XYZ file of C-alpha atoms in Angstrom:
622
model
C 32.926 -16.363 39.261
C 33.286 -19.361 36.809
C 31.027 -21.066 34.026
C 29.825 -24.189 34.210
C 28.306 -26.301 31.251
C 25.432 -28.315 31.644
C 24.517 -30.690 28.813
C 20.640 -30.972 29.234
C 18.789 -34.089 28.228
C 15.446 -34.695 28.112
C 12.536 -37.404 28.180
C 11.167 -38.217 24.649
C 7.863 -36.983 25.060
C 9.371 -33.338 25.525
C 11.477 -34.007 22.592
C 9.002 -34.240 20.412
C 7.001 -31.927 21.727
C 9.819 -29.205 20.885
C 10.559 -30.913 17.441
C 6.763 -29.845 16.236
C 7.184 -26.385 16.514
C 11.058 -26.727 14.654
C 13.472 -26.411 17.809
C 16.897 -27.719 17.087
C 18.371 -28.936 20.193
C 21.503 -29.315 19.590
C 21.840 -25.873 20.467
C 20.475 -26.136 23.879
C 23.603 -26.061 26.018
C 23.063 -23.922 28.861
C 25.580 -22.025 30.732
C 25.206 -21.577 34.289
C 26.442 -18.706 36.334
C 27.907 -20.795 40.010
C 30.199 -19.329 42.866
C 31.346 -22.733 44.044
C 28.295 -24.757 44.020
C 27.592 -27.762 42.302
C 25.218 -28.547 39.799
C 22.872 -30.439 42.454
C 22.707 -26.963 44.363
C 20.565 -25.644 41.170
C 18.101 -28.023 42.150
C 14.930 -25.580 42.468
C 16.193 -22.708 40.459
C 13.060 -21.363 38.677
C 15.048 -21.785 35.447
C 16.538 -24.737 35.178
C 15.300 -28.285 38.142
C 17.637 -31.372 37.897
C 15.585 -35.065 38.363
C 17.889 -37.323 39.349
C 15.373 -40.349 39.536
C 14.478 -40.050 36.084
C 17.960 -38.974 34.863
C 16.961 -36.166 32.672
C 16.955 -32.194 33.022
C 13.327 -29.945 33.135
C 13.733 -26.857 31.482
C 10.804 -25.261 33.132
C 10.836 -21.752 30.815
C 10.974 -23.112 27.359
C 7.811 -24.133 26.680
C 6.316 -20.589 27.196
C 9.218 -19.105 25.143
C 7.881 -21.272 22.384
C 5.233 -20.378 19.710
C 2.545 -22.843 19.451
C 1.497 -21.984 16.301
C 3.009 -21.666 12.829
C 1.857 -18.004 12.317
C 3.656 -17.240 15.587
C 6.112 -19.468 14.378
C 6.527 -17.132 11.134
C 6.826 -13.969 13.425
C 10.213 -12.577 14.324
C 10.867 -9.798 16.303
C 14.197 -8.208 16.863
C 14.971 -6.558 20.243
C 17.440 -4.216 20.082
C 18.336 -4.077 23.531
C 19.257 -6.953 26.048
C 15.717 -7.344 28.838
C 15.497 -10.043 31.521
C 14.317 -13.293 29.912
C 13.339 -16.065 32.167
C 14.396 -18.133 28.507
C 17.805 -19.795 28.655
C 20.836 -19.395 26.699
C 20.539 -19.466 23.339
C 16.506 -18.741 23.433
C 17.343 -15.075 25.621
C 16.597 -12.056 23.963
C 20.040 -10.227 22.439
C 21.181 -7.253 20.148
C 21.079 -8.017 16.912
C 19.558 -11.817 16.953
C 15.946 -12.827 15.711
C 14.126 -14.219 18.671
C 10.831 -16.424 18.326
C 9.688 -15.324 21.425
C 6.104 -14.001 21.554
C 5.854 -10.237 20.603
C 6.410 -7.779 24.112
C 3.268 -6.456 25.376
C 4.141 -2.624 24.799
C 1.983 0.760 23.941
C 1.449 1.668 20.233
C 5.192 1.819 19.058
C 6.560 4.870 18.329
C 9.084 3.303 15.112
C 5.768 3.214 13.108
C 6.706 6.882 12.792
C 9.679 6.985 10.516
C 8.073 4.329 7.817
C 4.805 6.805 8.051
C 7.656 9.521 7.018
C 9.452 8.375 4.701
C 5.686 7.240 2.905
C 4.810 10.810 2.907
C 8.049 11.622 1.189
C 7.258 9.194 -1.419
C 3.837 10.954 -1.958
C 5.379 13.962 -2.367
C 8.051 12.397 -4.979
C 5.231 10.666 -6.567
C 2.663 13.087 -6.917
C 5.004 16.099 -7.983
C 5.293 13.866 -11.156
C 1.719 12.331 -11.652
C -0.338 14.930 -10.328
C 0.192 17.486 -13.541
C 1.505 14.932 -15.634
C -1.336 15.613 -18.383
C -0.399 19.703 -18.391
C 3.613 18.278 -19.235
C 2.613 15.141 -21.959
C 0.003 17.813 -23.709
C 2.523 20.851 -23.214
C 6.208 21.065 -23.757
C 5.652 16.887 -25.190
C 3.032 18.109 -27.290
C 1.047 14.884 -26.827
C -2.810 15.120 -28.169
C -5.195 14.975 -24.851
C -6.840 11.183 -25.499
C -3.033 10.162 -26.068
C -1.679 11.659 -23.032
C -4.714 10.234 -20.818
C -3.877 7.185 -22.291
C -0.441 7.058 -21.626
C -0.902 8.472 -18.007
C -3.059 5.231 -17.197
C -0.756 2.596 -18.509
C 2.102 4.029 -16.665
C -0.294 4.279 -13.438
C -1.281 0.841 -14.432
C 2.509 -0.574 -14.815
C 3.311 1.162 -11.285
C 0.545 0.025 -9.380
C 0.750 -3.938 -11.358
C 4.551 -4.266 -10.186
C 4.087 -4.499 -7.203
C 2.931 -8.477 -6.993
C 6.495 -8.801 -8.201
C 8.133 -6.581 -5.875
C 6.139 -7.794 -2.814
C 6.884 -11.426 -3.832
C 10.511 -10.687 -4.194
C 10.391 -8.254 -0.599
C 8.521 -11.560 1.533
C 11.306 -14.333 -0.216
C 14.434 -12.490 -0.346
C 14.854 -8.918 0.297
C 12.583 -8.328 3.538
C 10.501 -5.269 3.818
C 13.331 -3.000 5.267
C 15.824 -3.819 2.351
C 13.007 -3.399 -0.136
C 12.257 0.185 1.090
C 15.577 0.936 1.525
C 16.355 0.239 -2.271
C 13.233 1.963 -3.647
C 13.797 5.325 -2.092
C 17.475 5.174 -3.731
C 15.533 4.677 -7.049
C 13.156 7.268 -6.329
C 15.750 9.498 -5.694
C 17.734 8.291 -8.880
C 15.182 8.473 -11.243
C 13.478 11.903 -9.781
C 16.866 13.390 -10.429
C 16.944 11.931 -14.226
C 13.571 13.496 -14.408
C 14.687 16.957 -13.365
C 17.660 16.698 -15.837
C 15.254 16.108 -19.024
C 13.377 18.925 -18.289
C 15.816 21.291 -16.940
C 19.499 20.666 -19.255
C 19.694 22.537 -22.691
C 21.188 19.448 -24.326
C 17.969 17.571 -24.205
C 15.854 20.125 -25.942
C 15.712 20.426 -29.485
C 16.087 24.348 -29.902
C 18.860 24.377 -26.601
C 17.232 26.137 -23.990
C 16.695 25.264 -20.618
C 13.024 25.099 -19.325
C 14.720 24.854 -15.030
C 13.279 28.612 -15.163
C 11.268 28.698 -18.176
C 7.115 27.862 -18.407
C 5.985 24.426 -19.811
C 5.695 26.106 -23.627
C 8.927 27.956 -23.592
C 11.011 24.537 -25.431
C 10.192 22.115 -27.942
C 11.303 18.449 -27.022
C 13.943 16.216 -28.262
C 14.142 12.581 -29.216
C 16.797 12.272 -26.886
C 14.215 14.700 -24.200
C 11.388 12.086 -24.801
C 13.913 9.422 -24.015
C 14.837 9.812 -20.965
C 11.690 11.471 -20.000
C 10.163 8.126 -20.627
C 12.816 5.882 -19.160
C 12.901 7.681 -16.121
C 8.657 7.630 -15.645
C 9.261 4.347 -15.446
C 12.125 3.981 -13.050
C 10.016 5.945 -10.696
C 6.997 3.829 -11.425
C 9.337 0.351 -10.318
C 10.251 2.581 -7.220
C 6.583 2.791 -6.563
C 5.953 -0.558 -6.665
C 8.655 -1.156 -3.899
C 7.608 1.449 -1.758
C 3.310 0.523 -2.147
C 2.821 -2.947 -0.580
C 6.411 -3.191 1.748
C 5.877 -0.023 3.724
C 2.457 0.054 4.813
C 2.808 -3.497 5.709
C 6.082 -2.538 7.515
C 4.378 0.233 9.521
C 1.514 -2.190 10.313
C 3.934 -4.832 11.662
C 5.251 -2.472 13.960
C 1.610 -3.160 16.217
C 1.153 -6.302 18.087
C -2.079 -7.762 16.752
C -2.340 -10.400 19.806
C -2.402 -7.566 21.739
C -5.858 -5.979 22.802
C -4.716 -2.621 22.826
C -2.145 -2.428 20.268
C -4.855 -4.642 18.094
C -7.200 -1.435 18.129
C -4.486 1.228 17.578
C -3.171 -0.739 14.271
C -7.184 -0.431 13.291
C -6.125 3.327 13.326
C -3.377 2.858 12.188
C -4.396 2.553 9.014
C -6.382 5.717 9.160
C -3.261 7.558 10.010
C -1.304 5.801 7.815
C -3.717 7.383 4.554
C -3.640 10.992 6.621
C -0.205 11.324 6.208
C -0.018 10.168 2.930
C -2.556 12.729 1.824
C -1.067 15.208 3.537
C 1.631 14.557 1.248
C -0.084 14.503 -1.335
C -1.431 17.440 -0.956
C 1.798 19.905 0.048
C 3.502 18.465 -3.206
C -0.064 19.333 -5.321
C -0.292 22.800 -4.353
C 3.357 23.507 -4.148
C 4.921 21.363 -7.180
C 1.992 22.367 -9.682
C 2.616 25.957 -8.838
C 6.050 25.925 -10.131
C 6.082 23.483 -12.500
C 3.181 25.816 -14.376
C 4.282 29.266 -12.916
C 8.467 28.761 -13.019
C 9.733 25.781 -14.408
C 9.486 21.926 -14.845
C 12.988 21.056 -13.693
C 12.648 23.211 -10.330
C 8.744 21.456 -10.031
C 10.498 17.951 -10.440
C 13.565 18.665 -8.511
C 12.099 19.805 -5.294
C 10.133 16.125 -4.643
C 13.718 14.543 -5.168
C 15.376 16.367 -2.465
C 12.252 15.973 0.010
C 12.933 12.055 -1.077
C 16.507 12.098 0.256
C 15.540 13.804 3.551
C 12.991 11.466 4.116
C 15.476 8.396 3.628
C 17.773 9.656 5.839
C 15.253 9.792 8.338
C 13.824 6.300 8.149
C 17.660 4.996 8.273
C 17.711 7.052 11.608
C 14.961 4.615 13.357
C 16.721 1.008 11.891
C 17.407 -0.126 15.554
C 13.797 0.409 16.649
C 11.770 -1.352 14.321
C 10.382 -4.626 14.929
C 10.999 -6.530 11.771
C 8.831 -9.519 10.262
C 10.573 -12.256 8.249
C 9.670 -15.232 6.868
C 11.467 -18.734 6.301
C 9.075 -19.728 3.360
C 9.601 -19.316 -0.433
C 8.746 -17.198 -2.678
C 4.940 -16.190 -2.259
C 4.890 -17.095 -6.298
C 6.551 -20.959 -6.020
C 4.459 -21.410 -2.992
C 0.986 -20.927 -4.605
C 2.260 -22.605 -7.965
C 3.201 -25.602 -5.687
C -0.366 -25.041 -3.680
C -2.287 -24.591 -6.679
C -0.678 -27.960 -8.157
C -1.706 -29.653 -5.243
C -5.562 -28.089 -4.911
C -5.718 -29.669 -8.530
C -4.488 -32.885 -7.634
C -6.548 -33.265 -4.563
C -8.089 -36.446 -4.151
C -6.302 -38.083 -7.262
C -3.858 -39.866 -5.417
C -3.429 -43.400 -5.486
C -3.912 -45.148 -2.377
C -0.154 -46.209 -3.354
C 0.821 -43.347 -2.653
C -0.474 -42.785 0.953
C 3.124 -43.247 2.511
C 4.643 -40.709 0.305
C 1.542 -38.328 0.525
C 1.633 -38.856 4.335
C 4.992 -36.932 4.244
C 3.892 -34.107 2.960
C 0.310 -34.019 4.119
C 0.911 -30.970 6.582
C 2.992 -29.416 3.865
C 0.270 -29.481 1.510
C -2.969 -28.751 3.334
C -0.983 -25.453 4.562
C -0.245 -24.743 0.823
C -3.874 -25.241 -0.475
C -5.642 -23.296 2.206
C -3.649 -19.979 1.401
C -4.721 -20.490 -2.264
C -7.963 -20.683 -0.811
C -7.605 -17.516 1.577
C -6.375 -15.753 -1.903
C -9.426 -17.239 -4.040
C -11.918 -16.271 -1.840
C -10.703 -12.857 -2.012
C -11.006 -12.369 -5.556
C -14.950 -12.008 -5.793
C -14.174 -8.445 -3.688
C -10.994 -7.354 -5.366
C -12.944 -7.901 -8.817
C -15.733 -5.814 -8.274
C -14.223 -2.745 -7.275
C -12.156 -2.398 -10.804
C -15.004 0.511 -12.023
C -14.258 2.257 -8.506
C -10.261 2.142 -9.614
C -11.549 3.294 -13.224
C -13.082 6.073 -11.397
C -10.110 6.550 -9.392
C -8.365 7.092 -12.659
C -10.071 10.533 -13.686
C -9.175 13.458 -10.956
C -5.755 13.833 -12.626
C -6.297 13.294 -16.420
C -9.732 14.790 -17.816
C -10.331 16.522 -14.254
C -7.220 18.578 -14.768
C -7.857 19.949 -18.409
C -11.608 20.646 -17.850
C -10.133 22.984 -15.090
C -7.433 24.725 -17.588
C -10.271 26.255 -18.986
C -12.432 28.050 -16.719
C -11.853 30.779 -15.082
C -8.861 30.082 -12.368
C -8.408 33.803 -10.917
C -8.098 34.288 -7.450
C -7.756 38.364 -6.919
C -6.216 40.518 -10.006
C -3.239 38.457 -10.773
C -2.865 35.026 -9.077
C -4.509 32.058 -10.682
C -4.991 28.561 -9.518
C -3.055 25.694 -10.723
C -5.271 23.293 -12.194
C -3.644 20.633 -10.830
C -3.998 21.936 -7.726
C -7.658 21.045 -7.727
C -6.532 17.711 -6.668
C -6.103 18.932 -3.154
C -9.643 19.131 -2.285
C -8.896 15.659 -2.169
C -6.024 15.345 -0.136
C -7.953 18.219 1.827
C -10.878 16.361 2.601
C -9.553 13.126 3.483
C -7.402 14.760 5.995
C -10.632 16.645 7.376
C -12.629 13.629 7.776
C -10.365 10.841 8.871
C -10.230 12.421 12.447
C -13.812 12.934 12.515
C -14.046 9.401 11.086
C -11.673 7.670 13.616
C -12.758 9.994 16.413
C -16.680 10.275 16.095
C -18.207 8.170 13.606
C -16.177 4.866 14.918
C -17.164 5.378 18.806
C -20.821 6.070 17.886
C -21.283 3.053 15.369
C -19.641 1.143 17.813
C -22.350 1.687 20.867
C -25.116 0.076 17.992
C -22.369 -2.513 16.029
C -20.603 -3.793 18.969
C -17.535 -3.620 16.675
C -13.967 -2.549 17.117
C -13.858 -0.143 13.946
C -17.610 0.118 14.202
C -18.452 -0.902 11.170
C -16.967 -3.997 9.057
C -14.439 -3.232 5.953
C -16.770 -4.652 3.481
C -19.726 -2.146 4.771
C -16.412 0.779 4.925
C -15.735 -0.534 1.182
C -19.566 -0.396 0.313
C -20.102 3.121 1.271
C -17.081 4.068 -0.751
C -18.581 2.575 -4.253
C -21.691 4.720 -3.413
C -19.902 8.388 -2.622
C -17.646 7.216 -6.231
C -20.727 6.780 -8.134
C -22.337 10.181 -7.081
C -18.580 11.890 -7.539
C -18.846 10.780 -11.332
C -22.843 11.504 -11.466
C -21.906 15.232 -10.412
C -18.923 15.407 -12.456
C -21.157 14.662 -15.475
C -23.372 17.641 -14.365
C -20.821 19.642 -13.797
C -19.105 19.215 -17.460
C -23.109 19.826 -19.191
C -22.760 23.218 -17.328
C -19.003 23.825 -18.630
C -20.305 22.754 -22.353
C -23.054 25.472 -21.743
C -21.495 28.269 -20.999
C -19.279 27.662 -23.515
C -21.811 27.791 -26.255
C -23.831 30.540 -24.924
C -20.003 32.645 -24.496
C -19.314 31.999 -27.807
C -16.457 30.046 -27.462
C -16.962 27.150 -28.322
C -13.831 27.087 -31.413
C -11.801 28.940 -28.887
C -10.033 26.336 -26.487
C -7.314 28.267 -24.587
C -10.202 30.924 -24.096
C -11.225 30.935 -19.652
C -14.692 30.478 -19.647
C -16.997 32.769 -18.165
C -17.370 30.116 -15.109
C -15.818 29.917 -11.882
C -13.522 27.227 -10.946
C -14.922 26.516 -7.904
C -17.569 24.568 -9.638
C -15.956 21.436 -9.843
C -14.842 21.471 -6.189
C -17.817 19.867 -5.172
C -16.417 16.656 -7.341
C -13.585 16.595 -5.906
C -14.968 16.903 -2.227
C -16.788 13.512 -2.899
C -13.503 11.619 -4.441
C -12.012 12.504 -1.048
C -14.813 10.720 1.109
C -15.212 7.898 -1.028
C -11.433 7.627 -0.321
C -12.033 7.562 3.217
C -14.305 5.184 2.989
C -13.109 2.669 0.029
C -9.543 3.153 0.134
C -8.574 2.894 3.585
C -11.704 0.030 3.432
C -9.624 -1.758 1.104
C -5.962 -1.561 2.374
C -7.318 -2.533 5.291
C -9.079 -5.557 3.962
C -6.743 -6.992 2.081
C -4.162 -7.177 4.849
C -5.927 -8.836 7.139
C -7.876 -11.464 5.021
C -4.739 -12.538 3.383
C -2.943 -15.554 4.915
C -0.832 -14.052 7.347
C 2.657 -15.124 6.013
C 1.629 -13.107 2.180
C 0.518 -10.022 3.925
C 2.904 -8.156 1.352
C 0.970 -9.992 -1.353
C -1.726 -8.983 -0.240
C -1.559 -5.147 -0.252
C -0.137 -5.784 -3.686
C -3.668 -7.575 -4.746
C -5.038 -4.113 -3.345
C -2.728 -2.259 -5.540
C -3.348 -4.640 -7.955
C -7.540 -3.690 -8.326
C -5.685 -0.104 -9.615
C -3.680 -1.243 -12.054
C -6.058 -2.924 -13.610
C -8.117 -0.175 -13.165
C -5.832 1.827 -15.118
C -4.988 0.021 -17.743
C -9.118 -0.496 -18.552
C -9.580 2.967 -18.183
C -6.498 3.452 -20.890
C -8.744 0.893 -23.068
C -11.897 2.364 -22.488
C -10.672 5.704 -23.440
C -8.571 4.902 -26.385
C -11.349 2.527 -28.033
C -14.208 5.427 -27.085
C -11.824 8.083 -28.854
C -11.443 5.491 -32.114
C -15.097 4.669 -32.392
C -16.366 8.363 -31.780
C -14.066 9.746 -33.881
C -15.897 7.833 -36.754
C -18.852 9.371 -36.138
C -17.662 13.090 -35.869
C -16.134 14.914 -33.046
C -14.233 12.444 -30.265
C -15.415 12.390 -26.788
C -11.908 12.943 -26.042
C -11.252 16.481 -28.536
C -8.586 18.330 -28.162
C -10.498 21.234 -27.940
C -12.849 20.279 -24.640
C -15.932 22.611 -25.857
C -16.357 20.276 -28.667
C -15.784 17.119 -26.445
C -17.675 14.991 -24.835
C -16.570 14.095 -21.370
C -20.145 14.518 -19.783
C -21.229 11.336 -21.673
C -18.093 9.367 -20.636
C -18.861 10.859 -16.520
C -22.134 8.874 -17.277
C -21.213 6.066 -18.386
C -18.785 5.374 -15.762
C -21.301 6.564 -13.097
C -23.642 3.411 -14.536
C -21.005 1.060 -14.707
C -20.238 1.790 -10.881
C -24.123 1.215 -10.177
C -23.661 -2.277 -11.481
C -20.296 -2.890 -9.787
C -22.088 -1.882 -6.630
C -25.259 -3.801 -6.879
C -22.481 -6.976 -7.751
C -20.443 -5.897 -4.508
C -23.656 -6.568 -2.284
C -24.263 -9.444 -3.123
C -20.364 -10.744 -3.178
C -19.846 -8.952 0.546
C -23.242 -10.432 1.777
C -21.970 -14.443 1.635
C -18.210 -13.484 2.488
C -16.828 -14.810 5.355
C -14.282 -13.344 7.665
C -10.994 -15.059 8.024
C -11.001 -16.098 11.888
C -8.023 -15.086 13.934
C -6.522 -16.077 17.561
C -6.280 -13.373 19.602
C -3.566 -14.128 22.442
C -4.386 -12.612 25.927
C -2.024 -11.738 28.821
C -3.738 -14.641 30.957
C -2.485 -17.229 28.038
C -6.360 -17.830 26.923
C -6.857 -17.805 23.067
C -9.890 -16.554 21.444
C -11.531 -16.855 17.808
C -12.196 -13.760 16.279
């Protein structure tokens, strides 16, 4: 059998037909397979039909290999293994090369497994330091409580605000894969700096080691602090590449012009937060246990070495994953550039009409994703109070439960970190009664896909958030009580005469108004954005915490200043002479305003309209 080379030509109206969507044609030699025939014998072939009257070649299969559109146009998917293409030469299918070809028609994919992994990992690694964070800044760092609550939400605040860097950087340069890649090695890095501040004699002032030794046991070190410090924040830049790039990546592994794959990504996303709470809440009940009951190295130590498993799995599934890539620049230069021209508008000169004529297309498509981003910031900027809220299960939460009474049996008592997983607990309770009973019975009456739309999910959220903070502020008048009426009220470290399981109920309703206003709002904000800033745009999610934090650090430093004025701070050190009921309320009334302001925001929003691609080749608005 021998090669032949055929140089194709074609007629000028298919030329520029192909040159809209971006084809370079020089690259459209095709190679033909013949066993002594000639090239008139291919005549008929249902991939390539020679004309001679007209002189030129019809390549019958490109157009349908071709994206219409520039968001298909933006989508790349790579197919690891060779399949019959009815696309010539250079346009087929191969290992390791990008095709533009539309995205195979194929069940839920299972590579959206391994990025789910390696996200639970990082909730593990992540949690075993945040989660009882306060019980290690007020104990062996001897930090005062408003100062360590403080601290705790500017570093939440700097880890969940990086990521608009990192996600710009991830959709310009690195790619999604790379950028996950590079933040578990950093997570692993700076969890193992973290285990050697806490656990090596030569970081603590008096020379012991605190691997095996309770959180009291050794007084810090300059040099302790330090690197304590520096590597907090190393794991709160590996945050920021793992938050927007690998829920995004998961998501991309689900066809969303597909009908069926379109509805599993919806659960997808429900999934996605199950695993992450279940996470969440192994590394809460396990990490807090040791880190209060054995020792702060082993409690940080044991979330860096689930870390490295977890990376070593997601390598594992590289050659499955459908990867998304983009040809633009950075997300950042793009909206300067857009934003320059929204500005500009209508000021041109009428001189100027050739020039602007060039770049007309360039333009419009630049000022309508500043638009799809402005219109999204009436929603992202009234649910800051719900990320204030957010905020409060690991700080104040935390240290109101060090003081009750935490026994379970004669000997064993509860971590009071560990409270947090009636969080963790309940969101992985209800997300498969949401997805499996609430979503098929509110979609017989809304006609709807998920049943009911995001902003309504989000809506419900800010309700359960404002109740959670009501009955937290009930709660903590009961806690004050007792404490008066035991008598010790001047006695902090004393366990009250009331049971722990008091503040569960607080708890309980954080983890629905997650299920409802978290997953709400990932959700949302990847599939309003413009599609080519999808990164971005779980960043601007993360982005409403960050803020969050850092507001809640203000509130609670300036509250501690001004009531410390007047006599005892909301914020004492000694909790039975605080004041955290009156802080409960006042964040339960500033979520009743955020909420009546979210109505009316959500009520004249309008959904961004997408093209739905069926099998048949029809398109329809959604």
């Amino acid at each position: 059998m021998s090669r032949a080379s055929i140089v194709v030509s074609m007629h000028p109206s298919q030329v520029a037909e192909f040159r809209k969507v971006g084809v370079d044609l020089s690259f459209f030699f095709l190679t033909a397979k013949v066993k002594g025939k000639t090239s008139d014998s291919l005549r008929g072939d249902p991939i390539l039909a020679t004309t001679p009257a007209s002189q030129y070649m019809m390549i019958q299969s490109l157009p349908h290999c071709l994206r219409s559109t520039q968001e298909e146009e933006e989508e790349k998917v790579w197919t690891p293994t060779p399949k019959a293409s009815s696309c010539p030469g250079p346009m087929a299918p191969s290992p390791a090369s990008w095709t533009s070809a539309a995205a195979p028609r194929l069940a839920p994919p299972p590579a959206a497994g391994p990025p789910q992994c390696v996200e639970i990992a990082e909730r593990f690694a992540y949690h075993g330091v945040s989660a009882n964070l306060i019980s290690y800044l007020t104990g062996p760092l001897g930090e005062s409580t408003a100062g360590a609550a403080a601290a705790i939400n500017a570093w939440s605040g700097v880890a969940t605000m990086l990521p608009l860097l990192v996600a710009c950087v991830a959709d310009a340069w690195l790619g999604r894969y790379r950028t996950i890649v590079l933040a578990s090695l950093l997570f692993v890095v700076s969890m193992g700096m973290l285990t050697l501040s806490s656990a090596l004699p030569a970081f603590h002032s008096d020379g012991c080691s605190s691997f095996t030794s309770k959180s009291l046991a050794c007084s810090p070190s300059p040099v302790q602090v330090t690197i304590f410090y520096i590597s907090l924040y190393l794991v709160a830049l590996a945050e920021a590449g793992h938050k927007p790039c690998a829920q995004a990546f998961g998501a991309d592994q689900f066809d969303q012009h597909h009908p069926k794959e379109s509805v599993s990504r919806s659960s997808f996303f429900n999934w996605w937060y199950f695993g992450m709470c279940s996470g969440t809440a192994a590394t809460t009940m396990v990490s807090s246990y040791i880190q209060d009951n054995i020792g702060w190295g082993l409690g940080f130590g044991i979330p860096c070495l689930v870390m490295v498993f977890a990376l070593a799995m997601f390598l594992l599934g590289t050659r499955r994953y459908r990867y998304y890539t983009s040809t633009r620049s950075s997300p950042f230069a793009r909206l300067a550039r857009a934003l320059i021209a929204l500005i500009r508008g209508s000021k041109s000169s009428q001189s100027d009409n050739a020039l602007a004529s060039e770049d007309d297309e360039f333009n419009t498509e630049h000022r309508e994703e500043v638009r799809g981003l402005l219109r999204l910031f009436p929603i992202w900027a009234t649910c800051i109070i719900y990320a204030v809220i957010f905020s409060q299960s690991s700080t104040f939460f935390t240290k109101q439960a060090a003081t009750l009474d935490r026994r379970i049996g004669q000997s064993f008592k509860v971590p009071p970190a560990a409270l947090q997983t009636f969080i963790s607990v309940t969101i992985i309770t209800f997300i498969p009664v949401y997805d499996r009973l609430f979503v098929p019975v509110a979609r017989r009456f809304t006609r709807l896909s998920s049943g009911i739309t995001m902003l309504q999910r989000i809506g419900t959220g800010l309700v359960l958030a404002m109740v959670a903070m009501a009955v937290a502020a009930l709660v903590e008048m009961k806690r004050l009580g007792v404490a008066r009426d035991a008598g010790l009220v001047d006695e902090p470290k004393a366990a009250l005469p009331m049971s722990l399981w008091w503040m569960v109920p607080q708890y309980v309703l954080f983890g629905l108004s997650d299920v409802f206003a978290m997953i709400g709002l990932q959700e949302f904000f990847y599939d309003q954005v413009p599609d080519a800033l999808r990164s971005l745009g779980l960043a601007f999610f993360l982005s409403i915490f960050g803020v969050g934090h850092f507001l809640s650090s203000f509130l609670i430093s300036a509250i501690d200043g001004a009531t410390k004025k007047s006599g005892a701070s909301w914020f004492s050190n000694n909790l039975n002479r605080a004041h955290l009921d009156y802080f409960y309320w006042l964040l339960a009334g500033l979520c009743a305003v955020e909420l009546l302001a979210f109505l009316i925001v959500s009520r004249v929003y309008v959904y961004k309209k997408r093209v739905a691609h069926h099998d048949d080749g029809a398109a329809a608005v959604m």
